[in-house]
Coordinates of C-alpha atoms in Angstrom, one line a residue:
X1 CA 59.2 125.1 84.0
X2 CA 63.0 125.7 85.1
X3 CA 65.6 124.1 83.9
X4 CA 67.0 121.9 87.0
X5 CA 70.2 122.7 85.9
X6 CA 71.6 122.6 90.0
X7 CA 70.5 118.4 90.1
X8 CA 73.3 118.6 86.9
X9 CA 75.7 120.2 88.9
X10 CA 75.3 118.7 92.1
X11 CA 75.9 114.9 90.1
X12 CA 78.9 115.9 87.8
X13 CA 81.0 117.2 91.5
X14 CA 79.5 114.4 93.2
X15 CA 80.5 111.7 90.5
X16 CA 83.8 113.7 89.4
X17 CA 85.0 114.3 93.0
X18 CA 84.4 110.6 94.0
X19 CA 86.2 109.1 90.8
X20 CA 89.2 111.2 91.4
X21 CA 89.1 110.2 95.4
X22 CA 89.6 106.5 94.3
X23 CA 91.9 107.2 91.5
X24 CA 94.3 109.0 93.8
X25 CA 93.5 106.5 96.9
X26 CA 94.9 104.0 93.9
X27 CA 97.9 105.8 93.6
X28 CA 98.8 106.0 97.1
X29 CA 98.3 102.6 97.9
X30 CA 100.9 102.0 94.7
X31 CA 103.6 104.0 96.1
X32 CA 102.7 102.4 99.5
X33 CA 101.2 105.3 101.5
X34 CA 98.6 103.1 103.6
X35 CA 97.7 105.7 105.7
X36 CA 97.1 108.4 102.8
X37 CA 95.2 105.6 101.1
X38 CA 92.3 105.0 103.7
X39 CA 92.3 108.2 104.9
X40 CA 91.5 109.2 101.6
X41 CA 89.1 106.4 101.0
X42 CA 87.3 107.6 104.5
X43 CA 86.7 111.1 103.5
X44 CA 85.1 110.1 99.8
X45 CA 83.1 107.4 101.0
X46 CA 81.7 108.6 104.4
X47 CA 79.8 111.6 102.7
X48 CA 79.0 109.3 99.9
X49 CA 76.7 106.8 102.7
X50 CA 75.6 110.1 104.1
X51 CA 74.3 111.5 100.6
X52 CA 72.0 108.3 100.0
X53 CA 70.7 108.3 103.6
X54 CA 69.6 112.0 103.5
X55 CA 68.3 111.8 100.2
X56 CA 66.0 107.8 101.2
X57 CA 65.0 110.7 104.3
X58 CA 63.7 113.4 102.0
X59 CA 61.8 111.5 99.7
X60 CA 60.4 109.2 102.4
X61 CA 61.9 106.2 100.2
X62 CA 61.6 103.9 102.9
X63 CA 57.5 104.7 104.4
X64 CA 56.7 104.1 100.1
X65 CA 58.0 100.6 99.4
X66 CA 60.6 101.6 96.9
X67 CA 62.9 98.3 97.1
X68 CA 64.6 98.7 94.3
X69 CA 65.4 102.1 94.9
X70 CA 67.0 101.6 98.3
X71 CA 69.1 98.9 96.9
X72 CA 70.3 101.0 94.4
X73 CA 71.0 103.5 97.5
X74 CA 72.9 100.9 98.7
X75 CA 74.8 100.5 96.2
X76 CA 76.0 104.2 96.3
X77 CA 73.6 105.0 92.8
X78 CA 71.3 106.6 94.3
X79 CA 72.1 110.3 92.9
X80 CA 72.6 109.1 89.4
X81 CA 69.1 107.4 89.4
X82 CA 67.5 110.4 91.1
X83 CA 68.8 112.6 88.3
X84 CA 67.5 110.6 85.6
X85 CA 64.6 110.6 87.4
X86 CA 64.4 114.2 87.3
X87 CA 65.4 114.4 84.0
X88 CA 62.5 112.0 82.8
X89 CA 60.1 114.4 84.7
X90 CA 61.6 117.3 82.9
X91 CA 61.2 115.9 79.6
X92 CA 57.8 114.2 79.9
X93 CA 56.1 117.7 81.4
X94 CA 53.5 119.3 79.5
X95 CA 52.9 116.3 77.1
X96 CA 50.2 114.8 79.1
X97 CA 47.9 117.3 80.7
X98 CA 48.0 116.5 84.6
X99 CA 44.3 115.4 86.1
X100 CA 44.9 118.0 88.8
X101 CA 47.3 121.7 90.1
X102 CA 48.0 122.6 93.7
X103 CA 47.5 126.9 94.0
X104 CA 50.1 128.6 95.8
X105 CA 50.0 131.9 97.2
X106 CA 53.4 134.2 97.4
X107 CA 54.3 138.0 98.0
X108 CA 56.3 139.9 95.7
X109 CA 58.6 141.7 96.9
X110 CA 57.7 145.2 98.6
X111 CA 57.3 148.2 96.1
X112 CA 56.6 151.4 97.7
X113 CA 55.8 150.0 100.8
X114 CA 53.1 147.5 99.1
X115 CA 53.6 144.1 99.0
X116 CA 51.1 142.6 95.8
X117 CA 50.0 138.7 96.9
X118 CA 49.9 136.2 93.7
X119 CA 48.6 132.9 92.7
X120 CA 50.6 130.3 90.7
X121 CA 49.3 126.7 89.7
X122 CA 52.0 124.1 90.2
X123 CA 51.5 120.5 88.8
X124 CA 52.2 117.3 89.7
X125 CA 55.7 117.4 87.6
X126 CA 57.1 120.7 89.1
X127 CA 56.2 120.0 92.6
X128 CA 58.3 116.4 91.9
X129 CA 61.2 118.5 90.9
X130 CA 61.7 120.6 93.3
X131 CA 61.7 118.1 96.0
X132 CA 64.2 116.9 93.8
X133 CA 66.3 120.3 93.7
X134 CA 66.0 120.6 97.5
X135 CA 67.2 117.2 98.2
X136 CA 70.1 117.7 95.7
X137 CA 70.6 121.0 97.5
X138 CA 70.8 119.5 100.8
X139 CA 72.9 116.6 99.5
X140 CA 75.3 119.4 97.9
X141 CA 75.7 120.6 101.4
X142 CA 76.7 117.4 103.0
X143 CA 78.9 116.4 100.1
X144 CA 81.2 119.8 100.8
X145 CA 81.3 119.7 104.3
X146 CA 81.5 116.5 105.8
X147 CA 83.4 115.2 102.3
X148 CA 85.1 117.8 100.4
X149 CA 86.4 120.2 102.8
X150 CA 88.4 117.5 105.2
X151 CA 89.7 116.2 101.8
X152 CA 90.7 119.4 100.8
X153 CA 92.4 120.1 104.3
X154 CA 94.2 116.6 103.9
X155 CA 95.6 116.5 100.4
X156 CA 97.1 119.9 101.1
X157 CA 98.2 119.0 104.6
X158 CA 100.2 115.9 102.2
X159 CA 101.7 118.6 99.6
X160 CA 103.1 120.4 102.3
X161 CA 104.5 117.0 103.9
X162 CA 106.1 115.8 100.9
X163 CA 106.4 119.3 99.3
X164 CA 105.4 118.1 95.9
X165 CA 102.0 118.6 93.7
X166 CA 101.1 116.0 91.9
X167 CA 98.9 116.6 89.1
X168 CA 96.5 114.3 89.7
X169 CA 96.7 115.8 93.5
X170 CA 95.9 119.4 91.7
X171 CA 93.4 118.2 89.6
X172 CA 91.2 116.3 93.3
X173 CA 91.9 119.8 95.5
X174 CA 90.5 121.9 92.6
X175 CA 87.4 119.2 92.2
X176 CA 86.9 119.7 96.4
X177 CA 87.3 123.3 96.5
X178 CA 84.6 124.1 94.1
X179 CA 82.2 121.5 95.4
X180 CA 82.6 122.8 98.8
X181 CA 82.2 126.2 97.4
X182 CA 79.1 125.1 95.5
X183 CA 77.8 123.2 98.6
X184 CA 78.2 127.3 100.5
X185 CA 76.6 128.8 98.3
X186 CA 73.8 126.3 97.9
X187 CA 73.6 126.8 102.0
X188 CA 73.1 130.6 101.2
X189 CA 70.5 130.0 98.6
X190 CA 68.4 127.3 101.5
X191 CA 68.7 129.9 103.7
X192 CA 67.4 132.4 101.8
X193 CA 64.2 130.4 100.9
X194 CA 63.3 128.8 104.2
X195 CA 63.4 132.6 105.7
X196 CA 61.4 134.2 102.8
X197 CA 59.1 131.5 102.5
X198 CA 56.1 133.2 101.7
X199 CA 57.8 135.8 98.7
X200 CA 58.7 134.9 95.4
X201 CA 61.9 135.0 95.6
X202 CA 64.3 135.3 92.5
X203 CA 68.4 135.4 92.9
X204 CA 70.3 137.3 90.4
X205 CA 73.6 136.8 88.7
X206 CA 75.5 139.6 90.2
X207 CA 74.1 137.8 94.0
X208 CA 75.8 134.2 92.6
X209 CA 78.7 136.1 91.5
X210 CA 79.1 137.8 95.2
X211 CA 78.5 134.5 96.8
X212 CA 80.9 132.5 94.6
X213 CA 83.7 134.9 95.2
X214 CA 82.8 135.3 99.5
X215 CA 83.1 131.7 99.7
X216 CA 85.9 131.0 97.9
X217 CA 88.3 133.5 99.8
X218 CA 86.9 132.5 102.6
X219 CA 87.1 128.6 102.6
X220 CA 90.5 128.8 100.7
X221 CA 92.4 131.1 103.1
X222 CA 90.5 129.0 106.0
X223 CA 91.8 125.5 104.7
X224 CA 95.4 127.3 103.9
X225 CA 95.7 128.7 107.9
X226 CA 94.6 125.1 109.3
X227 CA 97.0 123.4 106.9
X228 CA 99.8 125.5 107.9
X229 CA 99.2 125.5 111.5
X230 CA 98.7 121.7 111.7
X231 CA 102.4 121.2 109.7
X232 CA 104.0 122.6 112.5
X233 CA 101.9 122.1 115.5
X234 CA 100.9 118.6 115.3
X235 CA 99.7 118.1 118.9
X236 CA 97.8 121.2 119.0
X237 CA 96.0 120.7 115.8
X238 CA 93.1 117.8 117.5
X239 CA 92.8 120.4 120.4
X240 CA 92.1 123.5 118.0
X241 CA 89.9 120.8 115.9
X242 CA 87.6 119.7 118.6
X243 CA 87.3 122.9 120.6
X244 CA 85.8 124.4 117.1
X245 CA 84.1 121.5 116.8
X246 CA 82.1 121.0 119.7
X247 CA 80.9 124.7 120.5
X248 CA 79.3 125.0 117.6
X249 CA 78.3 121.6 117.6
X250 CA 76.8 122.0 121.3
X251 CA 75.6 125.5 120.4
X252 CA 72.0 124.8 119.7
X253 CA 71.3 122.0 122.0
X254 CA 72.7 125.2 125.1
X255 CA 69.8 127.2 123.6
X256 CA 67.2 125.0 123.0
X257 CA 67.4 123.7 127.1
X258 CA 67.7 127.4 127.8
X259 CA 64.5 127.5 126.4
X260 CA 63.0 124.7 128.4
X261 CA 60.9 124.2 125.3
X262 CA 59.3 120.7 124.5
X263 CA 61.5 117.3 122.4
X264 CA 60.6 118.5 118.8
X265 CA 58.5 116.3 117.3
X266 CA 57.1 116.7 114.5
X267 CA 60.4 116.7 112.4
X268 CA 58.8 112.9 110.5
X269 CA 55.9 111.2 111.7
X270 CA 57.5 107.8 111.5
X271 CA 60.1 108.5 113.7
X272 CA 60.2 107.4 117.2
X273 CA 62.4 109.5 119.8
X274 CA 65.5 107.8 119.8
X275 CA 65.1 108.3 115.8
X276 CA 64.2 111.8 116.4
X277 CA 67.4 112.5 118.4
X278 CA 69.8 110.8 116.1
X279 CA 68.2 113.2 113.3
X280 CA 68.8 116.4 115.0
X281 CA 71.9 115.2 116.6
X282 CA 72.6 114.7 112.7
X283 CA 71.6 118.2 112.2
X284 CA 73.7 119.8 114.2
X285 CA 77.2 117.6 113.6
X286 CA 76.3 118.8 110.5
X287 CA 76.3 122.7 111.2
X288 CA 79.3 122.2 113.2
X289 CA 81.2 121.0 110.4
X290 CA 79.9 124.0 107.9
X291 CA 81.1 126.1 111.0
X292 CA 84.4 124.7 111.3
X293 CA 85.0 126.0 107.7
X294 CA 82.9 129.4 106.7
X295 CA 79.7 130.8 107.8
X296 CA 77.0 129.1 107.8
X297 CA 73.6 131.2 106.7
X298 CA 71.4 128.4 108.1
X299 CA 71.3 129.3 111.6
X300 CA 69.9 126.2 113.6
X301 CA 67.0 126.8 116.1
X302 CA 65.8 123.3 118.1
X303 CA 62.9 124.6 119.7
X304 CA 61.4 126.3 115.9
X305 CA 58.6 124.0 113.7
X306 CA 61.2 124.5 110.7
X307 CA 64.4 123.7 112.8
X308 CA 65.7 127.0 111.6
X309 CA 66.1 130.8 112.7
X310 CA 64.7 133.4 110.4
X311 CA 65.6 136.3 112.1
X312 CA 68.7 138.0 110.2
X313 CA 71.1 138.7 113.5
X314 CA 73.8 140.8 112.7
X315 CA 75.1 140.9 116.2
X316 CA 75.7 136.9 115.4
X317 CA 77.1 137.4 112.1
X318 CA 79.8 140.1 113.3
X319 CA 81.2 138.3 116.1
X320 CA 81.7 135.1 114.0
X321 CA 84.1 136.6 111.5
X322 CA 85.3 139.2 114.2
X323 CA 86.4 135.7 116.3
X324 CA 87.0 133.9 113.5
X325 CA 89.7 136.7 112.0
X326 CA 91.3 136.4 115.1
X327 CA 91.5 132.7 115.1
X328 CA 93.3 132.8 111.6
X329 CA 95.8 135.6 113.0
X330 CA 96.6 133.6 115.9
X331 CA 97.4 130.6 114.2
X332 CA 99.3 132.0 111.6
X333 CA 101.0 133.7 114.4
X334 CA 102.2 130.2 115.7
X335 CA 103.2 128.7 112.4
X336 CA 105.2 131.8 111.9
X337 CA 107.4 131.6 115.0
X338 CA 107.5 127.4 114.8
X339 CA 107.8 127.3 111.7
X340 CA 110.6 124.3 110.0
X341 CA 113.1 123.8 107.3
X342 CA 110.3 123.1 105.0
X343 CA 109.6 127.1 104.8
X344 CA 112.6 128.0 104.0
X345 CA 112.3 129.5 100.6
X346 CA 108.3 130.7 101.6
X347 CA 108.6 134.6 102.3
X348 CA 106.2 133.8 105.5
X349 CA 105.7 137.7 105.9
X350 CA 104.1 138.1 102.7
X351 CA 102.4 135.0 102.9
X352 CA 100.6 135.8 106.3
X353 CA 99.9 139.0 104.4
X354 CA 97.8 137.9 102.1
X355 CA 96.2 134.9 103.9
X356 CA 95.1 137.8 105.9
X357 CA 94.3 140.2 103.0
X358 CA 92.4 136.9 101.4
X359 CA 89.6 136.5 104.5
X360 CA 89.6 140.5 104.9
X361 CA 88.4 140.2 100.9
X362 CA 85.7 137.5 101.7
X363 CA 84.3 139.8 104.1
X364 CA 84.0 142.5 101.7
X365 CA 82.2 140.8 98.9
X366 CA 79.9 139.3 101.9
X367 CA 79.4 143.0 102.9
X368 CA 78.5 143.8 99.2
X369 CA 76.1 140.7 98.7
X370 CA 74.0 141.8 102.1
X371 CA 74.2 145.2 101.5
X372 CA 73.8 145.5 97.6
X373 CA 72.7 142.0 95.7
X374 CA 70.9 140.2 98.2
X375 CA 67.5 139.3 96.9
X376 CA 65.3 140.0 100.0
X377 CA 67.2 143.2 101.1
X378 CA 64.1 145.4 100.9
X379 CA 62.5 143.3 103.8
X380 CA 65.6 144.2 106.5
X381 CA 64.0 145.9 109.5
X382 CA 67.8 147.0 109.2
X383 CA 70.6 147.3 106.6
X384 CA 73.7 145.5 107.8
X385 CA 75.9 149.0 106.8
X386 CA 73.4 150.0 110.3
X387 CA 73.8 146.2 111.8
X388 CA 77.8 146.4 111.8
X389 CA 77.8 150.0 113.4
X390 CA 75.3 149.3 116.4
X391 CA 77.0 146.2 117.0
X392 CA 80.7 148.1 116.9
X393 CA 78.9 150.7 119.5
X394 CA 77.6 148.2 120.9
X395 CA 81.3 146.5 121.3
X396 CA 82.7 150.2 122.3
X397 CA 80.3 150.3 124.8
X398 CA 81.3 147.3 126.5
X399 CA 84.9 147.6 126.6
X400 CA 84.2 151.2 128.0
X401 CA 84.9 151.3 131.7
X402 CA 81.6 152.1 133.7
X403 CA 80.3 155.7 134.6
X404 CA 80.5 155.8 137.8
X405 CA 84.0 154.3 137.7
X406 CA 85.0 157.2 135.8
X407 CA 83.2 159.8 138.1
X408 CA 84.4 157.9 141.6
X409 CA 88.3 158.7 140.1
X410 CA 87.0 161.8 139.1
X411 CA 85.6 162.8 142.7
X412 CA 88.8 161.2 144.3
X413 CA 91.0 163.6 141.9
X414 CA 89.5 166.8 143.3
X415 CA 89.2 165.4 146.6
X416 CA 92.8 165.0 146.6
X417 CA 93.3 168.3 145.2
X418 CA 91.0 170.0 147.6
X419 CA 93.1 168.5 150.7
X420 CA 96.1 169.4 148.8
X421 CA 94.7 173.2 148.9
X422 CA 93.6 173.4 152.2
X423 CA 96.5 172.2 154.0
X424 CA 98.5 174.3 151.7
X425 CA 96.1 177.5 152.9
X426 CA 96.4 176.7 156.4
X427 CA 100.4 176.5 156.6
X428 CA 100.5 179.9 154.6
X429 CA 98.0 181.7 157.5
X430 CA 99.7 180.1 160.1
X431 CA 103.2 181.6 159.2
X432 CA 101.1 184.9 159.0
X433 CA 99.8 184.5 162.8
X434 CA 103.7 183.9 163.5
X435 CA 106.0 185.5 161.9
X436 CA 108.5 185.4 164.0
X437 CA 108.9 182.3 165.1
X438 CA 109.1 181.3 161.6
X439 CA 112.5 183.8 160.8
X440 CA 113.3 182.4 164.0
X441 CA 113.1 178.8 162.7
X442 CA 115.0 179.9 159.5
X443 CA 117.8 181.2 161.2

């Protein structure tokens, strides 16, 4: 049985990253920064509620009479008791022989073409923990994005305002960064699994290591654009915010009534339809707000069974971090030209430079991790070396001007030139039929 060593991890950021929120909200409401204090305060505590509702959801806390449980929810325990739970599980397998095993069936995967289908037995225990590991996986996710990366952006967004880093400041944006990193990488690993449900699928080091070191350029040098942006551009900063926001927040609802397919219900049988929407609605705040800050390899898809799209789209994948890259520029664009008093020893050339250098590196080691380390690579209908370069054609192709544009100039062009000719040819044989009166015109 595995180790749930991820249900470790996922507490120690959760618990570390929530002690140093209030320890730091303490200290701004000593040197009497209100508005640092509760903003703070919102950002650790919001994701903290959100935690203990999705983990009552995925165990189905609240359809099995589990008072005590929910109160201890309520009381913001709930991922400490979970993990001793887990740990008890862990500890107590294989010392009392379970009265009955579930057999599940999964692909290996393909070698030489051949795909060889095995059975595993799975007990009581190690189908306990990993519902456990995917709730802490999910909780991971919501912790970084709706938590840890706005806290991130904000403590930066103060060191820059009061141009001073504190060390218990440090010590919080170091905490955030690698949660939120954690929680992207845990997103990659979800994504991986609910796609390639049916193979047995194992993730290497070298694929973590890619992963760690895509997100981590990619989040940082995100975080570091917005921050600097939003120091000089205050106004703009809620416009740029929301527009990001709500495309990718209204993204999948656009599709799914494109599709004019039925209201999804079978996401929780105890669910009516108002409780129904306000999970997917959820759902998708939720993938705007991993969006807003890195890719997200969960692709949501209303109208699917799973709520998710398993089809690898390059096409999708390319323009994000095409548009995104451009994003970045632009902004850093703006900061350069508005940029204050507070920059004045900041070589902005050099920093641009390797803000820009910093997300060009993220897409490299993503490039690397599709194309080299990722565990289900032999199951591509297309390598994404071949998905980049039919979607760049595919880009030429548009920006091209049309054919028969081309040919119509073309056919206009020698028209002219023809006319041009002719006209020429008829003045030379009519001074031919007159010679005469021509000399006598040019005397």
């Amino acid at each position: 049985m595995k180790f749930p060593g991820s249900v470790l991890v996922s507490l120690i950021l959760f618990v570390a990253e929530t002690a140093a929120a209030l320890c730091l909200s303490g200290a701004y409401r000593a040197a009497g920064d209100r508005m640092w204090q509760w903003l703070t305060l919102l950002f650790a505590l919001l994701p903290c509620a959100l935690v203990q509702l999705s983990l009552v959801f995925i165990h189905r806390d609240v359809s099995r009479d589990r008072p005590l449980v929910l109160l201890l929810h309520l009381l913001q325990l709930g991922p400490l008791v979970r993990c001793v739970e887990v740990f008890y599980i862990y500890f107590r397998a294989g010392r009392v022989e379970e009265p009955y095993v579930s057999i599940t069936k999964k692909k290996q995967m393909p070698k030489d073409g051949y795909s060889e289908e095995i059975e595993k037995e799975v007990g009581q225990a190690e189908g306990k923990l990993c519902t456990h590991r995917s709730a802490f996986s999910r909780a991971s996710v919501i912790q970084a994005f709706l938590g840890s990366a706005p806290q991130l952006t904000l403590q930066l967004y103060i060191c820059v305002l009061q141009q001073e880093i504190t060390a218990a400041r440090s010590i919080f944006m170091v905490l955030s960064l690698l949660s939120i990193v954690y929680g992207a990488l845990r997103c990659n690993i979800l994504a991986i699994k609910i796609k390639y449900d049916d193979y047995d699928v194992s993730v290497k080091p070298a694929a973590y290591l890619c992963i760690f070191m895509w997100r981590s350029f990619e989040i940082a040098t995100r975080v570091t654009v917005l921050v600097l942006f939003s120091s000089v551009l205050q106004i703009w900063t809620l416009p740029v915010v929301l527009v990001n926001f709500f495309v990718f927040f209204f993204y999948p609802w656009i599709l799914f009534w494109q599709s004019k397919s039925p209201f999804p219900e079978n996401i929780e049988k105890a669910l009516s339809r108002v409780g129904t929407t306000i999970v997917l609605c959820l759902l998708t705040f939720l993938y705007a707000g991993i969006n807003m800050f890195c890719w997200s390899a969960v692709q949501v898809k209303l109208n699917d069974p799973d709520l998710i799209n398993k089809s690898q789209n390059w096409y999708r994948l390319t323009v994000y971090y095409m548009l995104r890259f451009i994003e970045n520029a632009f902004l850093l664009l703006m900061w350069y030209i508005y940029k204050t008093d507070v920059y004045l020893y900041v070589c902005a050339p050099l920093l641009v430079l390797q803000l820009l250098i910093g997300y060009c590196m993220a897409v490299l080691f993503m490039l690397v991790f599709y194309q080299f380390c990722h565990p289900c690579k032999k199951l591509f209908s297309s390598s994404i070396s071949e998905g980049l370069l039919s979607c760049f054609k595919f880009l030429c192709f548009i920006c091209k001007p049309p054919k028969s544009t081309v040919l119509m100039d073309k056919a206009e062009v020698k028209s002219e030139n023809t006319d041009e000719a002719w006209s020429s040819s008829k003045t030379i044989d009519s001074q031919k039929a007159n010679p005469h009166q021509s000399v006598s015109s040019n005397a």
